[in-house]
Short mmCIF file of N, CA, C and O in Angstrom, two decimals:
data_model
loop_
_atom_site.label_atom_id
_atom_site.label_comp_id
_atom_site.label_asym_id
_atom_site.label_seq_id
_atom_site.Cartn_x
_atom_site.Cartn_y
_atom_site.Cartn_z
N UNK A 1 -25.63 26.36 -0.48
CA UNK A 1 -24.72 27.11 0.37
C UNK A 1 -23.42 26.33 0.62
O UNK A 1 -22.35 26.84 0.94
N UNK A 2 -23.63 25.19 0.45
CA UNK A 2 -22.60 24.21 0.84
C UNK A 2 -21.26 24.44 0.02
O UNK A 2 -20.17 24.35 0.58
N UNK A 3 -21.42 24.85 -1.75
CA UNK A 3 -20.07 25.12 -2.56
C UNK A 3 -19.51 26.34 -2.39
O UNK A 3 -18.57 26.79 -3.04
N UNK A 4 -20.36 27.13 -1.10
CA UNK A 4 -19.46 28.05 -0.81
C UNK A 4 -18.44 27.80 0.35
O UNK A 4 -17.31 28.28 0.51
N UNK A 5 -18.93 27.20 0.86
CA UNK A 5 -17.90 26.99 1.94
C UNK A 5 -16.39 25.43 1.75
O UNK A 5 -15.61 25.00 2.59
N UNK A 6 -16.59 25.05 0.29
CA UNK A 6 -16.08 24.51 -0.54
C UNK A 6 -16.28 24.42 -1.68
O UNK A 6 -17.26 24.05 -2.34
N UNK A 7 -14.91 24.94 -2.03
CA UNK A 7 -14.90 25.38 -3.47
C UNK A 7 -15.04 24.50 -4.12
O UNK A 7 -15.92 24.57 -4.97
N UNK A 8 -14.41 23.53 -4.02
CA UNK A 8 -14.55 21.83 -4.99
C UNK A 8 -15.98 21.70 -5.11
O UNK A 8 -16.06 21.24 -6.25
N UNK A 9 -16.95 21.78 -4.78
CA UNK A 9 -17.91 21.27 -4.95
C UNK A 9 -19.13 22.23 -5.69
O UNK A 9 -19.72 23.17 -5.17
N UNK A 10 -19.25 21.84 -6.68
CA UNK A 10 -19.93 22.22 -8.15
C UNK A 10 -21.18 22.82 -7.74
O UNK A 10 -21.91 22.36 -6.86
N UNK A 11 -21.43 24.00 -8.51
CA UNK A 11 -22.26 25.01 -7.79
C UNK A 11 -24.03 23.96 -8.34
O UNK A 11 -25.14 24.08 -7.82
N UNK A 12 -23.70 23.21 -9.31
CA UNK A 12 -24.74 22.92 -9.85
C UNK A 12 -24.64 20.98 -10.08
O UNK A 12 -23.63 20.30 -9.92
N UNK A 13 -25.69 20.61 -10.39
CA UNK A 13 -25.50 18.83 -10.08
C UNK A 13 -25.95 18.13 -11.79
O UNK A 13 -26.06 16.93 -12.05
N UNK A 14 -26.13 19.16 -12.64
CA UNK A 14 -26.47 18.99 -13.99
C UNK A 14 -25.53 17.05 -14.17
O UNK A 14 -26.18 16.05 -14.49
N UNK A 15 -24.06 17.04 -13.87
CA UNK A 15 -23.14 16.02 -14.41
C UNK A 15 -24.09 14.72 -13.43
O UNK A 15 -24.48 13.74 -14.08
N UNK A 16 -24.37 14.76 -12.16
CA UNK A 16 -24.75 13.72 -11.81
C UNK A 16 -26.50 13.31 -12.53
O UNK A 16 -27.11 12.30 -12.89
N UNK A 17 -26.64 14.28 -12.48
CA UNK A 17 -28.85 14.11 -13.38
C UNK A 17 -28.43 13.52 -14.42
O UNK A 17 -29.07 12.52 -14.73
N UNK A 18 -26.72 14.08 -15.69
CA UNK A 18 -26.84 13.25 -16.85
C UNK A 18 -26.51 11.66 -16.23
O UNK A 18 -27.22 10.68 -16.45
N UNK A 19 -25.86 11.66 -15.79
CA UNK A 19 -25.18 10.33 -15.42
C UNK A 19 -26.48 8.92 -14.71
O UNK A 19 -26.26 7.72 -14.84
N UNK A 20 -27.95 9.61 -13.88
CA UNK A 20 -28.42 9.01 -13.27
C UNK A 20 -29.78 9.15 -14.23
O UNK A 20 -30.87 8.88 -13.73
N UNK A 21 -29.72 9.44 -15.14
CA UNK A 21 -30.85 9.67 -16.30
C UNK A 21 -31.16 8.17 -16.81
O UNK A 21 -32.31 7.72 -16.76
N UNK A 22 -30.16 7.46 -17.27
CA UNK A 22 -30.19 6.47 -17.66
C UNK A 22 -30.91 5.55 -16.83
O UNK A 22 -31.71 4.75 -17.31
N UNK A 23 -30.66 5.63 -15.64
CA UNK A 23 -30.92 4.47 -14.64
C UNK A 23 -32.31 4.73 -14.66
O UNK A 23 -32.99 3.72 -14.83
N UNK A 24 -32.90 5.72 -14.55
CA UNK A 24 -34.66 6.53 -14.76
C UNK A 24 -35.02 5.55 -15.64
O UNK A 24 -35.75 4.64 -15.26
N UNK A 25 -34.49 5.63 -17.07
CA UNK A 25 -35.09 4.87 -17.95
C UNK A 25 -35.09 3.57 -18.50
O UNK A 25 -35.65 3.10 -19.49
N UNK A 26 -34.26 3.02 -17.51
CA UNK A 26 -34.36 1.37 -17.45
C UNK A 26 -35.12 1.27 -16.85
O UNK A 26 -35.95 0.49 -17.31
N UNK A 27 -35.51 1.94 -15.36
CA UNK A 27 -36.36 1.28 -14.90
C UNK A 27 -37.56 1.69 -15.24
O UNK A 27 -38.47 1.08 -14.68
N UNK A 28 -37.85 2.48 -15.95
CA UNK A 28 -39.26 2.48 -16.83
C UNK A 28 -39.71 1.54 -18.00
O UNK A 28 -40.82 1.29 -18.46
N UNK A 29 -38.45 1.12 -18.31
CA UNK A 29 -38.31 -0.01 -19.43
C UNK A 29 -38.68 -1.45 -18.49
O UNK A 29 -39.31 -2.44 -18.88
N UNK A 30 -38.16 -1.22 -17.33
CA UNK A 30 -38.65 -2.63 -16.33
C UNK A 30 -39.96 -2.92 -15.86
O UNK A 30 -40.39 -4.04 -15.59
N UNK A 31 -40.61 -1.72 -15.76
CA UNK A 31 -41.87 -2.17 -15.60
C UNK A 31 -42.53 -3.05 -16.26
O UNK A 31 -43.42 -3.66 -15.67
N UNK A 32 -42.22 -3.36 -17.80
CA UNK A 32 -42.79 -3.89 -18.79
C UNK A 32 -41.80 -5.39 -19.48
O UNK A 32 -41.87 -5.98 -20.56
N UNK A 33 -40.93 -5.59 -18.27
CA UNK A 33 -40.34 -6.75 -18.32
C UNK A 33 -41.39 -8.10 -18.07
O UNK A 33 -42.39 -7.94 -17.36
N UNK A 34 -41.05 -9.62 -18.79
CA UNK A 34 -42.18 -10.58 -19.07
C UNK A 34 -42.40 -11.30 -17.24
O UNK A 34 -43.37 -11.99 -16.94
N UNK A 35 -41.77 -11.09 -16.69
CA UNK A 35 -41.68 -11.06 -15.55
C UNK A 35 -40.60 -10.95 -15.03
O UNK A 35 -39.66 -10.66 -15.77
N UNK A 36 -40.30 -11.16 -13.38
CA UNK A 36 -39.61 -10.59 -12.39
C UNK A 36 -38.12 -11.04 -12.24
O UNK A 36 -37.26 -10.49 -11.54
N UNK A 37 -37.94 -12.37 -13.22
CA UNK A 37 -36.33 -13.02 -13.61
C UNK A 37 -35.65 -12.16 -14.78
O UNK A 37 -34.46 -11.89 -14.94
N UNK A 38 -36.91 -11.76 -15.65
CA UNK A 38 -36.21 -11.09 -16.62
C UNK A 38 -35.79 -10.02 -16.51
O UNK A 38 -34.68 -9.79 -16.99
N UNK A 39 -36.73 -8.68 -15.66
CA UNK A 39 -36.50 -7.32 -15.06
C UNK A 39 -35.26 -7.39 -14.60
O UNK A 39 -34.40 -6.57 -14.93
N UNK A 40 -35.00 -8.65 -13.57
CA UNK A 40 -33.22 -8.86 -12.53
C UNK A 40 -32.44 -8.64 -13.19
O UNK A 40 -31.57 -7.80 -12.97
N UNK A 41 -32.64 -9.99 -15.08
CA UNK A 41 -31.66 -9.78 -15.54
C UNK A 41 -31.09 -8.80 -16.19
O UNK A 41 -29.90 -8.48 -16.23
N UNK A 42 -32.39 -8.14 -16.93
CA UNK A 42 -31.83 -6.69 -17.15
C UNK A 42 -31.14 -5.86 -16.50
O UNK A 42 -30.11 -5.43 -17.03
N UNK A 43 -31.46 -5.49 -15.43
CA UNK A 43 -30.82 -4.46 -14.30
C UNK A 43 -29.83 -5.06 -14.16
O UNK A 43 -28.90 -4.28 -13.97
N UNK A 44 -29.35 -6.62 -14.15
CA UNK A 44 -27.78 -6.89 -13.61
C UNK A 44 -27.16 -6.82 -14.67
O UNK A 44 -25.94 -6.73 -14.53
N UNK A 45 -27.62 -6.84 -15.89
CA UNK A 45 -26.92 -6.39 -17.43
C UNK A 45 -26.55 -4.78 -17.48
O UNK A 45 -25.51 -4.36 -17.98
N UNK A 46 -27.53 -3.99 -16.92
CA UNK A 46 -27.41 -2.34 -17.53
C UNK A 46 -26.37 -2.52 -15.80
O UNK A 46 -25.19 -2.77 -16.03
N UNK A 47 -26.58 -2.46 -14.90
CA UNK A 47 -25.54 -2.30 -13.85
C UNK A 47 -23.94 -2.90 -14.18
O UNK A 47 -22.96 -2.47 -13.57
N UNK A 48 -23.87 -3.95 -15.21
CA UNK A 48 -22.52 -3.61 -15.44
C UNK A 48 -21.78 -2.74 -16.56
O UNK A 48 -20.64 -2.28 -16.61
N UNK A 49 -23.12 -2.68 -17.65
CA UNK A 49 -22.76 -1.80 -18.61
C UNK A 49 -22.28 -0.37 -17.55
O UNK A 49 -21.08 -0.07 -17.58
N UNK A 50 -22.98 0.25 -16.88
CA UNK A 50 -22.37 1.57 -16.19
C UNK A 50 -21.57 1.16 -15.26
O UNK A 50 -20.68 1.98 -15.04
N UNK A 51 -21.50 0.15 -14.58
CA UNK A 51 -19.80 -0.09 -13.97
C UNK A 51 -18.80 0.42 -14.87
O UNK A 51 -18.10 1.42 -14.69
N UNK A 52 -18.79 -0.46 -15.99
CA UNK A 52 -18.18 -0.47 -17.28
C UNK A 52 -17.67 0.98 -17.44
O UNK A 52 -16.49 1.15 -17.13
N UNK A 53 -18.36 2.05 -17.88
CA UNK A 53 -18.61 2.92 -17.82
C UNK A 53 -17.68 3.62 -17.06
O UNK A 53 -16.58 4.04 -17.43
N UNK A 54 -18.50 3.77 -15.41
CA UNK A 54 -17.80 4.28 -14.50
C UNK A 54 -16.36 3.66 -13.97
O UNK A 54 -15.71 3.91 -12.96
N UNK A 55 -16.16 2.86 -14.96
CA UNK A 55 -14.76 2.45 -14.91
C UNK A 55 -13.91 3.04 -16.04
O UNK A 55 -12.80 2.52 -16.12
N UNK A 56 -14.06 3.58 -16.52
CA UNK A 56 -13.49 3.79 -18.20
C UNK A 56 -13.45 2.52 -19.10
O UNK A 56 -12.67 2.56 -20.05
N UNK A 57 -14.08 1.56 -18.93
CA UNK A 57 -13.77 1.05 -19.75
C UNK A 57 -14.95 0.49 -21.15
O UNK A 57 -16.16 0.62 -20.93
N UNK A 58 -14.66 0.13 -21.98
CA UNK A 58 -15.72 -0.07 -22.84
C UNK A 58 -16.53 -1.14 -22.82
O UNK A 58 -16.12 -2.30 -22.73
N UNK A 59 -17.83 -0.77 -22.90
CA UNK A 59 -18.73 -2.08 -22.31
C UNK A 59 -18.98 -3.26 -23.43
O UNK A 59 -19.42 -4.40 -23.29
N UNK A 60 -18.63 -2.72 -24.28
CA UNK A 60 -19.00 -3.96 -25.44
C UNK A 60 -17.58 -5.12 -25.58
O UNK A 60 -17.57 -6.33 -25.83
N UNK A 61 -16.62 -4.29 -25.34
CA UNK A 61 -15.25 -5.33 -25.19
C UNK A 61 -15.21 -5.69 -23.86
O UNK A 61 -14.55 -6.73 -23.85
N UNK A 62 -15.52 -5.45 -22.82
CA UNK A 62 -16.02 -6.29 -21.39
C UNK A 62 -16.82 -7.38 -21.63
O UNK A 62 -16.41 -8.52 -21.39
N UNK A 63 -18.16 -7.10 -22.18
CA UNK A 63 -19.38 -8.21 -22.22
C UNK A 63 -18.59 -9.09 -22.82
O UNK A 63 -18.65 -10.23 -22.37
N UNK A 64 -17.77 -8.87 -23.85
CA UNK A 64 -17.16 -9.98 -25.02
C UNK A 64 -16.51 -10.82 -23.83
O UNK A 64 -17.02 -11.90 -23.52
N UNK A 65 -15.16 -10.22 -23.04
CA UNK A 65 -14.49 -10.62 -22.68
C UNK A 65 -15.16 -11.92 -21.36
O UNK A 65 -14.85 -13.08 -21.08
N UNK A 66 -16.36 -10.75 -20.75
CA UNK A 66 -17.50 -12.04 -19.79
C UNK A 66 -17.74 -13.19 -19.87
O UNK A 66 -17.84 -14.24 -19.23
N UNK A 67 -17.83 -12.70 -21.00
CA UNK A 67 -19.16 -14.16 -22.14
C UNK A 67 -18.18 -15.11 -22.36
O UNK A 67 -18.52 -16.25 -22.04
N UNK A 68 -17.05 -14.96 -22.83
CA UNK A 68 -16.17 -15.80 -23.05
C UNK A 68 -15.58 -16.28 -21.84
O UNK A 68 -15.47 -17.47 -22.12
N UNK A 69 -15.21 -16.18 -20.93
CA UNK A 69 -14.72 -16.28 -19.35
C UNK A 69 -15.75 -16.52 -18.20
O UNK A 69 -15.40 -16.77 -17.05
N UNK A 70 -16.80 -16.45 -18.53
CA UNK A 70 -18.12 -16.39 -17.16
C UNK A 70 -18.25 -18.24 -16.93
O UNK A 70 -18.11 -18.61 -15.76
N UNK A 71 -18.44 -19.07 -17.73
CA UNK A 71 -18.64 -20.25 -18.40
C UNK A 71 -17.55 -20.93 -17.47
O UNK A 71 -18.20 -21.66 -16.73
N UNK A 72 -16.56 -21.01 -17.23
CA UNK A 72 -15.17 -21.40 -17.10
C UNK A 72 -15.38 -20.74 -15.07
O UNK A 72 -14.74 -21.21 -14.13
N UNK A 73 -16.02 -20.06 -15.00
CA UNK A 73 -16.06 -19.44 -13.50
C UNK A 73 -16.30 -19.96 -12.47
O UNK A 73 -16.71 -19.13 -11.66
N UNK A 74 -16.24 -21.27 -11.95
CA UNK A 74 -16.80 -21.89 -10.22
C UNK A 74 -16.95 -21.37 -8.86
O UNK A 74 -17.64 -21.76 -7.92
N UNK A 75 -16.10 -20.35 -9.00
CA UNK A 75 -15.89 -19.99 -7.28
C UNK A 75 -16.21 -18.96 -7.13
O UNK A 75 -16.26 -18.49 -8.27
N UNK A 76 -16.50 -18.21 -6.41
CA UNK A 76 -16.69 -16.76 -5.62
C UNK A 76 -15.71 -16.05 -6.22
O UNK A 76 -15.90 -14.98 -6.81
N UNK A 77 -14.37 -16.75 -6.07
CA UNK A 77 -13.47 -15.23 -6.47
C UNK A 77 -13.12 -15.19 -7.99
O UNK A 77 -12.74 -14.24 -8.67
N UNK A 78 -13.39 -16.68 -8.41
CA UNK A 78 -12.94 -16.46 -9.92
C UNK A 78 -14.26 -15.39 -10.48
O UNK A 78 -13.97 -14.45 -11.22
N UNK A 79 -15.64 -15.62 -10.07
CA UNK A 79 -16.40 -14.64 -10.33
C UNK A 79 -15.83 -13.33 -10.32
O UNK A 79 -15.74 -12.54 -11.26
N UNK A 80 -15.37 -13.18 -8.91
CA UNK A 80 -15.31 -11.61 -8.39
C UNK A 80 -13.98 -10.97 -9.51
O UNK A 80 -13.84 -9.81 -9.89
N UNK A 81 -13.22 -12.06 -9.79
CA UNK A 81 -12.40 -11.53 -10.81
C UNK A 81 -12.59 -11.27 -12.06
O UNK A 81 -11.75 -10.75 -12.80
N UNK A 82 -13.66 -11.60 -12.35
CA UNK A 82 -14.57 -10.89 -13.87
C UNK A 82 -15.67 -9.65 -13.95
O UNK A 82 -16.39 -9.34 -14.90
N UNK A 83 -15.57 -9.13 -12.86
CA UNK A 83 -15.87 -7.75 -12.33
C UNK A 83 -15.80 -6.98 -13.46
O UNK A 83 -15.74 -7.52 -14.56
N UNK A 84 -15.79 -5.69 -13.33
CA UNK A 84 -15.41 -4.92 -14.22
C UNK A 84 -14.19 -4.20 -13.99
O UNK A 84 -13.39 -4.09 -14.93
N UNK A 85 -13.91 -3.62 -12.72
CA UNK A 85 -13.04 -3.27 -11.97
C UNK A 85 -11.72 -4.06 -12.25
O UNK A 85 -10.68 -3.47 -12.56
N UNK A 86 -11.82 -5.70 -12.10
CA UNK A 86 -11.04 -6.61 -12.10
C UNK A 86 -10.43 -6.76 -13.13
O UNK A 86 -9.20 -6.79 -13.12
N UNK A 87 -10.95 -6.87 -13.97
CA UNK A 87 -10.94 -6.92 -15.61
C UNK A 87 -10.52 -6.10 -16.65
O UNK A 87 -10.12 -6.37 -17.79
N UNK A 88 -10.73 -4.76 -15.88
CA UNK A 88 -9.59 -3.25 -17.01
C UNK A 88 -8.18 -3.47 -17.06
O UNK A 88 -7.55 -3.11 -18.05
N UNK A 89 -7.61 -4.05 -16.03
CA UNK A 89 -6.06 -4.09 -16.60
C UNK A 89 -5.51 -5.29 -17.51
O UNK A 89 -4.33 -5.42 -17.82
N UNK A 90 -6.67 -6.25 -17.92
CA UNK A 90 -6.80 -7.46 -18.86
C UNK A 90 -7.30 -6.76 -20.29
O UNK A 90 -7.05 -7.35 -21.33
N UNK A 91 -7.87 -5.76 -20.32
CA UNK A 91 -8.17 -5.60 -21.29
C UNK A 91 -7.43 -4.43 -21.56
O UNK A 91 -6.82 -4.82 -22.56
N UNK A 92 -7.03 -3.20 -21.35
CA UNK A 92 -5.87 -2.62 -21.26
C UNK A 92 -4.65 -2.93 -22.21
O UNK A 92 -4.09 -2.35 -23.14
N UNK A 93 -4.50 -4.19 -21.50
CA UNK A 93 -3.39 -5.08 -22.05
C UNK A 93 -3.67 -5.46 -23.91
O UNK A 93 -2.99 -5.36 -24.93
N UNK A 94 -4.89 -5.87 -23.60
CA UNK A 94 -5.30 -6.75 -24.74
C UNK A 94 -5.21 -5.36 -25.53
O UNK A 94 -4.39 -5.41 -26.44
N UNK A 95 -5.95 -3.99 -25.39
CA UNK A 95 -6.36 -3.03 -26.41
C UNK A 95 -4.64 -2.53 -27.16
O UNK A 95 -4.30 -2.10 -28.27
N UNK A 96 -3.96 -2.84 -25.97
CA UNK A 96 -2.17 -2.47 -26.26
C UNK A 96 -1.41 -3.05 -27.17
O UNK A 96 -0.37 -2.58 -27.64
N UNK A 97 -2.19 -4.62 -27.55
CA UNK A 97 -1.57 -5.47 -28.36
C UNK A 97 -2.05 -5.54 -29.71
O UNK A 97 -1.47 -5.97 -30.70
N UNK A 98 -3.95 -4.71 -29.51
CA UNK A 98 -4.60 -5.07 -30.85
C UNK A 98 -4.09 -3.66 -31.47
O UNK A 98 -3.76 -2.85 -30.61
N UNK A 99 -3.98 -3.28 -32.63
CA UNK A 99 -3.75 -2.29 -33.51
C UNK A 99 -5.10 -2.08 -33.71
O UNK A 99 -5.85 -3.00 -34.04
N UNK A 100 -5.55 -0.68 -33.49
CA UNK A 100 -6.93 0.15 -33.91
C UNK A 100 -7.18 0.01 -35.43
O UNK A 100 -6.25 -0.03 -36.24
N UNK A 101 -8.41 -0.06 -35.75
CA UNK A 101 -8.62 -0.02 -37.13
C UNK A 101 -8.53 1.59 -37.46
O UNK A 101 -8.24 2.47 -36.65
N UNK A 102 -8.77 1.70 -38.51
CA UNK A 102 -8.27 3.18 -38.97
C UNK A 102 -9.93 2.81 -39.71
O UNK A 102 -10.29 1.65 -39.91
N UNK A 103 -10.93 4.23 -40.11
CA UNK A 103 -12.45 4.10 -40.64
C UNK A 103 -11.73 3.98 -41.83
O UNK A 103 -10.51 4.11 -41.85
N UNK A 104 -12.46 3.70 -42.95
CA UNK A 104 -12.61 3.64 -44.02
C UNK A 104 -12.57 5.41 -44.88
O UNK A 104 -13.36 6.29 -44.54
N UNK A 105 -11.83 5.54 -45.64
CA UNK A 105 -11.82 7.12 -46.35
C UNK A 105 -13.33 7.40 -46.90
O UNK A 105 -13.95 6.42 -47.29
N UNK A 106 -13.78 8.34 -46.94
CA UNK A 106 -15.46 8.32 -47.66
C UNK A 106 -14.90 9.36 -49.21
O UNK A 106 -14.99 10.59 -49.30
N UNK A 107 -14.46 8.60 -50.02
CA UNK A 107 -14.28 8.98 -51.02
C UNK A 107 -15.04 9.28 -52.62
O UNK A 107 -14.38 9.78 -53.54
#
């Protein structure tokens, strides 16, 4: 009753079930983690992949950019500045400078 009395709001919730589907099936995948350090680390791995995500940005050129920068990190904020959030207008930059590959013709 509620999207009637606002229109903005989507008669149906189909976009959030796709979006929270994933999270279902990690943590079914966690149950069967070797124990309880490894389950964490998973979940703090797939939680930034969908930051990532819910940031627009691409998660495989983030992790790169982490991995390379996490190492080098001491403080609270230099952490907090490898966020994902933190980190799109660094890579932004970077995607502006690299030239896209073009696929290969299938000839």
């Amino acid at each position: 009753m509620r999207h009637l009395e606002h229109g903005e709001i989507p008669v149906d919730n189909n976009y959030i079930e796709r979006q929270i589907k994933s999270y279902a099936t990690g943590r079914r995948a966690w149950l069967f983690a070797y124990d309880a350090a490894g389950a964490q680390a998973s979940a703090n791995l797939y939680s930034l992949v969908m930051s990532c995500r819910a940031n627009e940005i691409e998660p495989y050129a983030y992790l790169n950019h982490l991995f390379e920068h996490l190492p080098a990190a001491s403080t609270v904020e230099q952490i907090e500045m490898l966020l994902p959030w933190n980190v799109k207008p660094v890579l932004d930059e970077q995607k502006k400078k690299t030239p896209e590959r073009s696929q290969p013709s299938a000839a």
